[in-house]
Short mmCIF file of C-alpha atoms in Angstrom, two decimals:
data_model
loop_
_atom_site.label_atom_id
_atom_site.label_comp_id
_atom_site.label_asym_id
_atom_site.label_seq_id
_atom_site.Cartn_x
_atom_site.Cartn_y
_atom_site.Cartn_z
CA MET I 1 86.14 94.47 132.16
CA ARG I 2 88.09 95.81 129.18
CA GLY I 3 86.29 96.21 125.87
CA ILE I 4 87.26 93.50 123.41
CA GLU I 5 88.11 96.02 120.69
CA VAL I 6 90.68 97.66 122.98
CA VAL I 7 92.13 94.22 123.69
CA LEU I 8 92.36 93.44 119.98
CA GLU I 9 94.14 96.77 119.35
CA PHE I 10 96.63 96.05 122.13
CA ALA I 11 97.34 92.51 120.91
CA ASP I 12 97.74 93.68 117.32
CA GLU I 13 100.18 96.42 118.33
CA LEU I 14 102.25 93.98 120.38
CA VAL I 15 102.47 91.54 117.48
CA HIS I 16 103.29 94.28 114.97
CA THR I 17 106.00 95.78 117.21
CA THR I 18 107.82 92.46 117.63
CA THR I 19 107.20 90.74 114.29
CA GLY I 20 106.23 93.46 111.83
CA LYS I 21 102.99 91.59 111.14
CA HIS I 22 99.34 92.38 111.90
CA LEU I 23 96.79 89.87 113.08
CA ASN I 24 94.62 88.80 110.17
CA ASP I 25 90.84 88.71 110.31
CA LEU I 26 90.49 85.08 111.29
CA GLN I 27 93.17 85.37 114.00
CA ARG I 28 91.32 88.38 115.47
CA THR I 29 88.10 86.39 115.43
CA ILE I 30 89.73 83.50 117.34
CA LEU I 31 91.19 85.93 119.87
CA ARG I 32 87.82 87.62 120.25
CA GLU I 33 86.12 84.31 120.97
CA SER I 34 88.91 83.09 123.25
CA TRP I 35 88.46 86.20 125.38
CA GLN I 36 84.92 85.21 126.32
CA GLU I 37 84.16 83.43 129.58
CA ALA I 38 82.22 80.73 127.70
CA LYS I 39 84.82 79.85 125.08
CA LYS I 40 83.77 78.20 121.86
CA THR I 41 85.70 75.17 120.69
CA TYR I 42 87.74 75.31 117.48
CA ASP I 43 85.20 72.95 115.94
CA GLN I 44 82.40 75.40 116.75
CA LEU I 45 84.37 78.34 115.32
CA ALA I 46 85.14 76.39 112.17
CA GLN I 47 81.48 75.59 111.62
CA GLU I 48 80.32 79.13 112.41
CA TYR I 49 82.81 80.89 110.13
CA GLY I 50 82.92 78.36 107.31
CA TYR I 51 86.40 76.85 107.72
CA SER I 52 87.59 73.33 108.30
CA ALA I 53 88.34 72.40 111.92
CA ASN I 54 91.79 71.07 110.96
CA TYR I 55 92.71 74.37 109.32
CA ILE I 56 91.92 76.31 112.52
CA LYS I 57 93.44 73.71 114.85
CA GLN I 58 96.60 73.00 112.90
CA ALA I 59 97.36 76.32 111.23
CA VAL I 60 95.54 79.49 112.28
CA ALA I 61 95.31 79.03 116.05
CA PRO I 62 98.87 77.76 116.58
CA GLN I 63 100.26 80.65 114.57
CA LEU I 64 98.15 83.10 116.57
CA TRP I 65 99.48 81.81 119.90
CA ARG I 66 103.05 81.85 118.59
CA LEU I 67 102.73 85.48 117.47
CA LEU I 68 101.21 86.54 120.80
CA SER I 69 103.86 84.58 122.71
CA GLN I 70 106.53 86.47 120.78
CA GLY I 71 104.84 89.78 121.44
CA LEU I 72 104.32 89.15 125.17
CA GLY I 73 107.59 87.37 125.84
CA GLU I 74 105.87 84.42 127.53
CA LYS I 75 103.98 81.34 126.46
CA VAL I 76 100.34 82.10 125.54
CA THR I 77 97.52 79.62 124.99
CA LYS I 78 93.77 79.75 124.53
CA ILE I 79 93.45 79.02 128.25
CA ASN I 80 95.67 81.76 129.69
CA ILE I 81 95.38 84.48 127.06
CA ARG I 82 92.91 86.57 129.00
CA SER I 83 94.88 86.67 132.26
CA VAL I 84 98.19 87.34 130.47
CA LEU I 85 96.82 90.20 128.35
CA GLU I 86 94.96 91.82 131.25
CA ARG I 87 98.09 91.74 133.40
CA ARG I 88 100.23 93.27 130.62
CA MET I 89 97.65 95.96 129.76
CA ALA I 90 97.38 96.93 133.43
CA SER I 91 101.16 97.21 133.79
CA GLN I 92 101.33 99.52 130.76
CA ASN I 93 98.26 101.55 131.75
CA TYR I 94 96.73 100.70 128.37
CA PRO I 95 94.88 102.29 126.57
CA LYS I 96 95.78 105.67 128.08
CA THR I 97 99.36 105.56 126.91
CA HIS I 98 98.92 104.01 123.51
CA ASN I 99 99.36 105.87 120.24
CA LEU I 100 95.94 106.51 118.72
CA ALA I 101 97.46 106.83 115.26
CA THR I 102 98.34 103.11 115.30
CA ARG I 103 94.81 101.87 116.00
CA ARG I 104 93.23 99.33 113.76
CA LEU I 105 90.37 101.22 112.17
CA THR I 106 87.67 98.60 112.34
CA ALA I 107 85.69 96.86 115.05
CA ASN I 108 83.25 94.54 113.33
CA PRO I 109 82.50 91.06 114.70
CA ASP I 110 81.95 89.90 111.11
CA ARG I 111 85.51 90.77 110.03
CA ALA I 112 86.29 87.17 109.27
CA ARG I 113 83.54 87.20 106.64
CA ALA I 114 83.77 90.69 105.12
CA ALA I 115 86.23 93.42 104.25
CA PRO I 116 86.40 96.29 106.79
CA GLU I 117 84.64 99.56 106.18
CA TYR I 118 86.61 102.68 107.00
CA SER I 119 85.23 106.19 107.32
CA PHE I 120 86.73 109.05 105.37
CA ASN I 121 87.57 111.12 108.42
CA GLU I 122 89.90 108.58 110.08
CA GLN I 123 93.50 109.68 110.57
CA PRO I 124 96.08 108.20 108.17
CA LEU I 125 98.12 105.21 109.29
CA PRO I 126 101.65 105.66 110.63
CA SER I 127 104.26 107.09 108.24
CA VAL I 128 105.35 104.65 105.54
CA GLU I 129 107.43 105.54 102.50
CA PRO I 130 105.42 105.20 99.26
CA GLU I 131 106.38 102.14 97.24
CA LEU I 132 106.47 102.18 93.45
CA PRO I 133 104.49 99.13 92.27
CA ASP I 134 106.79 96.95 90.23
CA GLY I 135 106.07 93.26 89.84
CA SER I 136 104.64 91.27 92.72
CA VAL I 137 104.07 92.93 96.09
CA PRO I 138 106.91 91.97 98.51
CA LEU I 139 105.92 89.73 101.41
CA ASN I 140 106.75 92.42 103.97
CA SER I 141 105.10 95.27 102.06
CA PRO I 142 102.57 97.38 103.99
CA PHE I 143 100.76 97.95 100.68
CA TYR I 144 99.58 94.40 100.12
CA VAL I 145 95.82 94.20 100.36
CA GLU I 146 94.39 90.91 101.56
CA ARG I 147 91.89 89.55 99.07
CA ILE I 148 89.47 88.25 101.68
CA PRO I 149 88.61 85.36 101.83
CA HIS I 150 91.00 84.07 99.17
CA GLU I 151 94.16 83.89 101.28
CA SER I 152 92.59 81.89 104.08
CA ARG I 153 90.84 79.56 101.63
CA CYS I 154 94.11 78.88 99.83
CA TYR I 155 95.98 78.26 103.10
CA GLU I 156 93.26 75.89 104.22
CA GLU I 157 93.32 74.04 100.90
CA LEU I 158 97.10 73.71 101.01
CA LEU I 159 96.85 71.55 104.12
CA LYS I 160 94.85 68.95 102.19
CA ARG I 161 96.63 65.94 100.68
CA GLY I 162 97.00 66.17 96.92
CA ALA I 163 95.68 69.74 96.89
CA LEU I 164 95.29 71.67 93.64
CA ILE I 165 94.78 75.44 93.71
CA ARG I 166 94.00 77.42 90.55
CA ILE I 167 94.42 81.21 90.55
CA LYS I 168 93.03 83.15 87.59
CA ALA I 169 93.04 86.89 86.85
CA PRO I 170 94.29 89.30 84.18
CA LYS I 171 97.84 90.62 84.33
CA GLN I 172 98.81 92.90 87.24
CA MET I 173 95.77 91.90 89.30
CA GLY I 174 97.77 90.23 92.12
CA LYS I 175 98.04 86.60 91.05
CA THR I 176 101.78 86.26 91.66
CA SER I 177 101.57 88.19 94.92
CA LEU I 178 98.96 85.72 96.17
CA MET I 179 100.96 82.77 94.85
CA ASN I 180 104.07 83.97 96.72
CA ARG I 181 102.12 84.16 99.94
CA ILE I 182 100.83 80.64 99.44
CA LEU I 183 104.41 79.46 98.96
CA PHE I 184 105.50 81.36 102.06
CA TYR I 185 102.65 79.81 104.06
CA GLY I 186 103.71 76.40 102.83
CA ALA I 187 107.28 77.04 103.93
CA GLN I 188 105.98 78.00 107.39
CA GLN I 189 104.40 74.54 107.58
CA ASP I 190 107.84 73.03 106.82
CA TYR I 191 106.71 72.04 103.32
CA LYS I 192 109.21 72.04 100.48
CA THR I 193 108.42 74.72 97.92
CA ALA I 194 109.29 75.22 94.26
CA LEU I 195 108.23 77.69 91.57
CA LEU I 196 108.32 77.06 87.83
CA ASP I 197 107.63 80.15 85.73
CA PHE I 198 106.76 79.32 82.12
CA GLN I 199 107.89 82.80 81.08
CA GLN I 200 111.42 81.54 81.68
CA ALA I 201 111.11 78.65 79.25
CA GLU I 202 112.46 79.22 75.77
CA GLU I 203 110.20 79.03 72.73
CA ILE I 204 111.89 75.82 71.55
CA VAL I 205 111.14 74.25 74.95
CA LEU I 206 107.49 75.31 74.99
CA SER I 207 106.97 73.92 71.48
CA ASP I 208 108.18 70.38 72.19
CA LEU I 209 106.64 68.12 74.87
CA TYR I 210 109.85 66.11 75.31
CA LYS I 211 111.90 69.26 75.93
CA LEU I 212 109.22 70.82 78.11
CA LEU I 213 108.93 67.84 80.47
CA ARG I 214 112.69 67.54 80.78
CA TRP I 215 112.90 71.31 81.48
CA PHE I 216 110.17 70.83 84.08
CA CYS I 217 111.99 67.96 85.81
CA ALA I 218 115.48 69.53 85.65
CA ASN I 219 114.22 72.83 87.02
CA LEU I 220 112.27 71.19 89.82
CA THR I 221 115.23 68.94 90.73
CA ARG I 222 117.60 71.86 91.12
CA GLN I 223 115.14 73.83 93.23
CA LEU I 224 114.88 70.84 95.55
CA LYS I 225 118.71 70.77 95.66
CA LEU I 226 118.92 67.22 94.37
CA GLU I 227 121.23 65.73 91.77
CA PRO I 228 119.61 65.60 88.31
CA ARG I 229 119.08 62.00 87.18
CA LEU I 230 116.80 62.46 84.20
CA ASP I 231 118.62 60.10 81.86
CA GLU I 232 118.23 57.21 84.31
CA TYR I 233 114.44 57.53 84.25
CA TRP I 234 113.76 58.70 80.69
CA ASP I 235 112.63 55.86 78.47
CA ASP I 236 111.66 56.47 74.84
CA ASP I 237 109.58 53.29 74.84
CA LEU I 238 107.48 54.58 77.74
CA GLY I 239 107.18 58.09 76.35
CA SER I 240 107.84 61.49 77.89
CA LYS I 241 104.72 61.68 80.07
CA MET I 242 105.30 58.31 81.74
CA SER I 243 109.03 59.03 82.11
CA CYS I 244 108.26 62.36 83.75
CA THR I 245 105.72 60.76 86.07
CA LEU I 246 108.13 58.04 87.18
CA TYR I 247 110.90 60.60 87.73
CA VAL I 248 108.69 62.79 89.93
CA GLN I 249 107.24 59.82 91.83
CA GLU I 250 110.15 57.43 92.23
CA TYR I 251 113.00 59.93 92.48
CA LEU I 252 111.75 63.31 93.70
CA LEU I 253 108.74 62.58 95.90
CA GLU I 254 110.37 59.42 97.27
CA GLN I 255 113.18 61.51 98.80
CA LEU I 256 110.99 64.17 100.40
CA LYS I 257 109.92 63.72 104.02
CA ASN I 258 107.48 66.61 103.89
CA PRO I 259 104.86 67.72 101.35
CA LEU I 260 105.94 69.66 98.25
CA VAL I 261 104.16 72.84 97.17
CA LEU I 262 104.79 73.29 93.44
CA ALA I 263 103.65 76.58 91.93
CA LEU I 264 103.31 76.88 88.16
CA ASP I 265 103.23 80.52 87.13
CA GLU I 266 101.94 81.82 83.78
CA VAL I 267 100.45 78.50 82.71
CA SER I 268 98.48 80.47 80.09
CA ILE I 269 101.62 80.76 77.96
CA LEU I 270 101.15 77.10 77.06
CA PHE I 271 97.71 77.80 75.57
CA GLU I 272 99.53 79.18 72.51
CA LYS I 273 100.89 75.62 71.92
CA PRO I 274 97.65 73.58 71.87
CA LYS I 275 99.11 70.12 71.32
CA VAL I 276 101.82 70.51 73.95
CA ALA I 277 99.42 72.18 76.36
CA GLN I 278 96.87 69.36 76.07
CA GLU I 279 99.50 66.73 76.88
CA PHE I 280 100.99 68.69 79.78
CA LEU I 281 97.69 69.74 81.34
CA THR I 282 96.20 66.25 81.17
CA LEU I 283 99.36 65.01 82.89
CA LEU I 284 98.75 67.42 85.80
CA ARG I 285 95.19 66.13 86.08
CA ALA I 286 96.48 62.53 86.13
CA TRP I 287 98.83 63.39 88.99
CA HIS I 288 95.96 64.97 90.91
CA GLU I 289 93.90 61.82 90.44
CA LYS I 290 96.81 59.63 91.57
CA ALA I 291 96.71 61.39 94.94
CA LYS I 292 93.38 59.69 95.60
CA VAL I 293 94.94 56.23 95.60
CA VAL I 294 98.74 56.59 95.87
CA SER I 295 100.00 58.00 99.18
CA LEU I 296 103.24 59.36 97.67
CA TRP I 297 101.30 61.63 95.30
CA GLN I 298 99.36 63.05 98.27
CA GLN I 299 102.58 64.86 99.15
CA LEU I 300 102.29 67.03 96.00
CA ARG I 301 100.32 70.27 96.37
CA LEU I 302 99.91 72.07 93.03
CA VAL I 303 99.30 75.82 92.59
CA MET I 304 98.48 76.86 89.00
CA VAL I 305 98.43 80.53 87.98
CA GLN I 306 96.78 81.61 84.71
CA SER I 307 95.87 84.91 83.08
CA THR I 308 92.88 83.82 81.07
CA GLU I 309 90.18 81.22 80.57
CA VAL I 310 91.22 77.98 78.95
CA TYR I 311 90.32 78.00 75.26
CA LEU I 312 91.67 74.52 74.51
CA PRO I 313 89.43 71.52 73.73
CA LEU I 314 90.19 69.49 76.88
CA ASN I 315 88.18 66.44 77.89
CA ILE I 316 86.31 67.36 81.07
CA ASN I 317 87.63 64.22 82.76
CA GLN I 318 91.23 65.02 81.83
CA SER I 319 91.29 68.75 82.51
CA PRO I 320 92.93 70.17 85.67
CA PHE I 321 90.74 73.27 85.42
CA ASN I 322 87.56 71.73 86.83
CA VAL I 323 89.05 70.14 89.97
CA GLY I 324 90.57 71.53 93.13
CA LEU I 325 90.05 75.05 94.47
CA GLY I 326 89.49 77.78 91.89
CA ILE I 327 90.25 81.40 92.81
CA GLU I 328 89.42 84.31 90.51
CA LEU I 329 90.79 87.67 91.65
CA GLU I 330 88.44 90.61 91.17
CA PRO I 331 89.26 94.34 91.16
CA LEU I 332 89.71 95.96 94.56
CA THR I 333 86.54 96.97 96.34
CA THR I 334 85.81 100.55 97.36
CA GLN I 335 86.77 99.68 100.94
CA GLN I 336 90.07 98.14 99.82
CA VAL I 337 90.93 101.17 97.68
CA GLN I 338 90.13 103.41 100.61
CA ASP I 339 92.37 101.28 102.81
CA LEU I 340 95.24 101.81 100.36
CA VAL I 341 94.54 105.54 100.30
CA GLN I 342 95.05 105.64 104.07
CA ARG I 343 98.17 103.47 103.93
CA HIS I 344 99.65 106.10 101.62
CA ARG I 345 98.82 108.76 104.24
CA LEU I 346 96.34 110.44 101.91
CA MET I 347 92.94 111.89 102.74
CA PHE I 348 90.22 111.47 100.09
CA ASN I 349 86.65 112.65 100.36
CA SER I 350 83.85 110.59 98.85
CA LYS I 351 83.93 112.53 95.55
CA GLN I 352 87.69 112.04 95.09
CA LEU I 353 87.44 108.33 95.87
CA ALA I 354 84.64 107.95 93.33
CA GLU I 355 86.73 109.76 90.69
CA LEU I 356 89.67 107.43 91.28
CA ILE I 357 87.55 104.30 91.09
CA GLY I 358 85.73 105.63 88.06
CA LEU I 359 89.06 106.05 86.29
CA VAL I 360 90.86 102.76 87.12
CA ALA I 361 87.98 100.63 88.48
CA GLY I 362 89.87 99.05 91.37
CA HIS I 363 92.71 97.72 89.18
CA PRO I 364 95.34 96.97 91.90
CA TYR I 365 98.40 98.08 89.92
CA LEU I 366 96.79 101.24 88.60
CA VAL I 367 95.40 102.18 92.03
CA ARG I 368 98.80 101.78 93.64
CA LEU I 369 100.54 103.66 90.85
CA THR I 370 98.10 106.52 91.31
CA LEU I 371 98.55 106.68 95.06
CA TYR I 372 102.32 106.43 94.79
CA HIS I 373 102.53 109.59 92.69
CA LEU I 374 99.96 111.43 94.82
CA ALA I 375 101.76 110.47 98.03
CA ARG I 376 105.01 111.86 96.64
CA GLU I 377 103.15 115.14 95.95
CA GLU I 378 104.27 115.12 92.31
CA LEU I 379 100.85 116.35 91.20
CA THR I 380 97.32 116.84 92.46
CA LEU I 381 94.42 114.48 91.84
CA GLU I 382 92.89 117.08 89.53
CA GLU I 383 96.07 117.31 87.45
CA LEU I 384 96.35 113.53 87.38
CA MET I 385 92.79 113.12 86.11
CA ALA I 386 93.31 115.74 83.39
CA THR I 387 96.38 113.99 81.91
CA ALA I 388 95.47 110.37 82.72
CA ALA I 389 94.58 109.14 79.23
CA THR I 390 97.43 110.95 77.46
CA ASP I 391 100.95 110.05 76.37
CA THR I 392 102.41 112.31 79.07
CA GLY I 393 100.44 111.22 82.15
CA ILE I 394 101.57 108.90 84.93
CA TYR I 395 100.02 105.89 83.15
CA SER I 396 101.84 106.53 79.84
CA ASN I 397 104.33 103.64 80.08
CA HIS I 398 101.54 101.23 81.02
CA LEU I 399 99.32 102.46 78.18
CA HIS I 400 102.16 102.40 75.64
CA ARG I 401 102.87 98.73 76.43
CA HIS I 402 99.24 97.85 75.76
CA LEU I 403 99.16 99.93 72.57
CA TRP I 404 102.32 98.23 71.30
CA ASN I 405 100.87 94.77 71.99
CA LEU I 406 97.70 95.64 70.10
CA GLN I 407 99.67 96.98 67.16
CA GLN I 408 101.58 93.69 66.99
CA HIS I 409 98.29 91.73 66.90
CA PRO I 410 95.89 93.29 64.39
CA LYS I 411 93.02 90.97 65.37
CA LEU I 412 93.20 92.22 68.94
CA ALA I 413 93.33 95.84 67.75
CA ALA I 414 90.28 95.19 65.57
CA ALA I 415 88.47 93.71 68.58
CA CYS I 416 89.24 96.86 70.59
CA HIS I 417 87.91 98.98 67.74
CA GLN I 418 84.72 96.92 67.84
CA ILE I 419 84.31 97.60 71.58
CA LEU I 420 84.86 101.31 71.01
CA SER I 421 82.18 101.48 68.33
CA THR I 422 79.38 101.29 70.88
CA THR I 423 78.66 102.14 74.50
CA GLU I 424 77.03 98.76 75.02
CA PRO I 425 78.88 95.49 75.80
CA VAL I 426 79.74 93.62 72.61
CA GLU I 427 80.28 89.97 71.73
CA LEU I 428 83.78 89.05 70.50
CA GLU I 429 85.28 85.97 68.97
CA GLN I 430 86.12 83.76 71.97
CA VAL I 431 89.90 83.56 71.66
CA GLN I 432 90.29 87.31 71.06
CA GLY I 433 88.08 88.02 74.04
CA PHE I 434 90.10 85.75 76.30
CA LYS I 435 93.38 87.32 75.15
CA LEU I 436 92.15 90.86 75.80
CA TYR I 437 90.89 89.69 79.20
CA SER I 438 94.32 88.23 80.04
CA MET I 439 95.84 91.65 79.26
CA GLY I 440 93.39 93.23 81.69
CA LEU I 441 91.86 95.49 79.05
CA ILE I 442 88.32 94.14 79.21
CA LYS I 443 85.89 92.66 81.67
CA LEU I 444 83.56 89.83 80.82
CA GLN I 445 79.79 90.21 81.18
CA GLY I 446 78.45 86.81 80.25
CA ASN I 447 79.25 86.36 76.55
CA ARG I 448 79.81 90.09 76.08
CA VAL I 449 82.67 92.40 76.97
CA THR I 450 83.46 96.02 77.65
CA PHE I 451 86.59 97.91 78.66
CA SER I 452 87.61 97.15 82.24
CA CYS I 453 88.04 100.83 83.17
CA ASP I 454 87.45 104.31 81.83
CA LEU I 455 91.18 104.96 81.47
CA TYR I 456 91.48 102.35 78.71
CA ARG I 457 88.34 103.49 76.92
CA ARG I 458 89.48 107.11 76.86
CA TYR I 459 93.02 106.32 75.73
CA PHE I 460 92.13 103.88 72.95
CA GLN I 461 89.25 106.07 71.83
CA GLU I 462 91.80 108.74 71.02
CA LYS I 463 94.26 106.30 69.40
CA PHE I 464 91.84 104.25 67.31
CA LEU I 465 88.91 106.55 66.55
CA ASP I 466 89.89 110.16 67.09
CA GLY I 467 93.58 109.91 66.11
#
């Protein structure tokens, strides 16, 4: 009998060769269990691994069998997977002829629950050109790190009627990359998808509820490739919120045969306009509540992306921030950083890995920027560390942007100066703390804060205290 880890390697290589994708952790778990003589039901797997049965039955398992069917060139099911794979492996004399460099580097039955642990002496992954991090990570990028278990939880939630998913993290921590994957997953389910980015709204629009809701409706209508009919539904006597609600319900949702995934990126921008934000956010909560009693609103699946905590006085029963699924992205773990090191074909010992994490603390953008320059052999790790917190190092553009923002907002600069004045976490005025958090400069420790990584402390120490 073939070892299950060899089988998983073979299946993963087949899928990657034909589709460019790798099996995710939950798919590998289902394949592992389906290989056994005494197969567990999907209901049993869902209960054991903490997922809903419908999510596994309707999403994960069907996609797994489709991928394997593509890779094997014949229809694969839970029933015949073992016989089909054994026959194919025998015909290819696997594993003798397979390329060891393409092996998946982990073999842990708890993969569905935890991130993999790689050893430092593994060989690097197959050759991949380094990719300069710029904006969100492309869907097909080999440098996207799954934020286990957030992706699977979001995909599972998206299948629920009237779903609301909230993603929160500072800038450049991977929010938009995760949001894009949720939208892509929705499209794979034949859902309609739309993305409204509040960064694209003009100041005059953000400052006026009437203009904002019409911008919202017009933008959404065009993305759904429908003819705008705002004037037919807008009624001054009913008000903008009711007009917007009727337009979405009676015109947009009424015409859609499938669910609509609507992603709202950079919602935090609205927090600067408290009155408008309160009206808009309570409207979103009202729509979410409508899904409990009105079938048409169950078609709407909302994804909200924000960079900071809400510092608006919202009624708990009217706020969209205490319902649905909340996801807060954390810095990359040591294992995830190590995974990225290997994807860049680099070899770090434990001391070098600790130095990198000590400098940028698992910040996804900064980790990838570091590895990009090292992979291109532009400098050594020692040279990088020596110039990191200077105006000539590889982080200079990133640091200059932060410095410029602080110089434009004296209260934020003063808050940074306060953090620098001690080695202990300090307590800041709430709004200033939330704004610095949204920039990614600090991490919250209860009611107190400190710099999120040593790079920022060293750079701003020189600019604000030593300069």
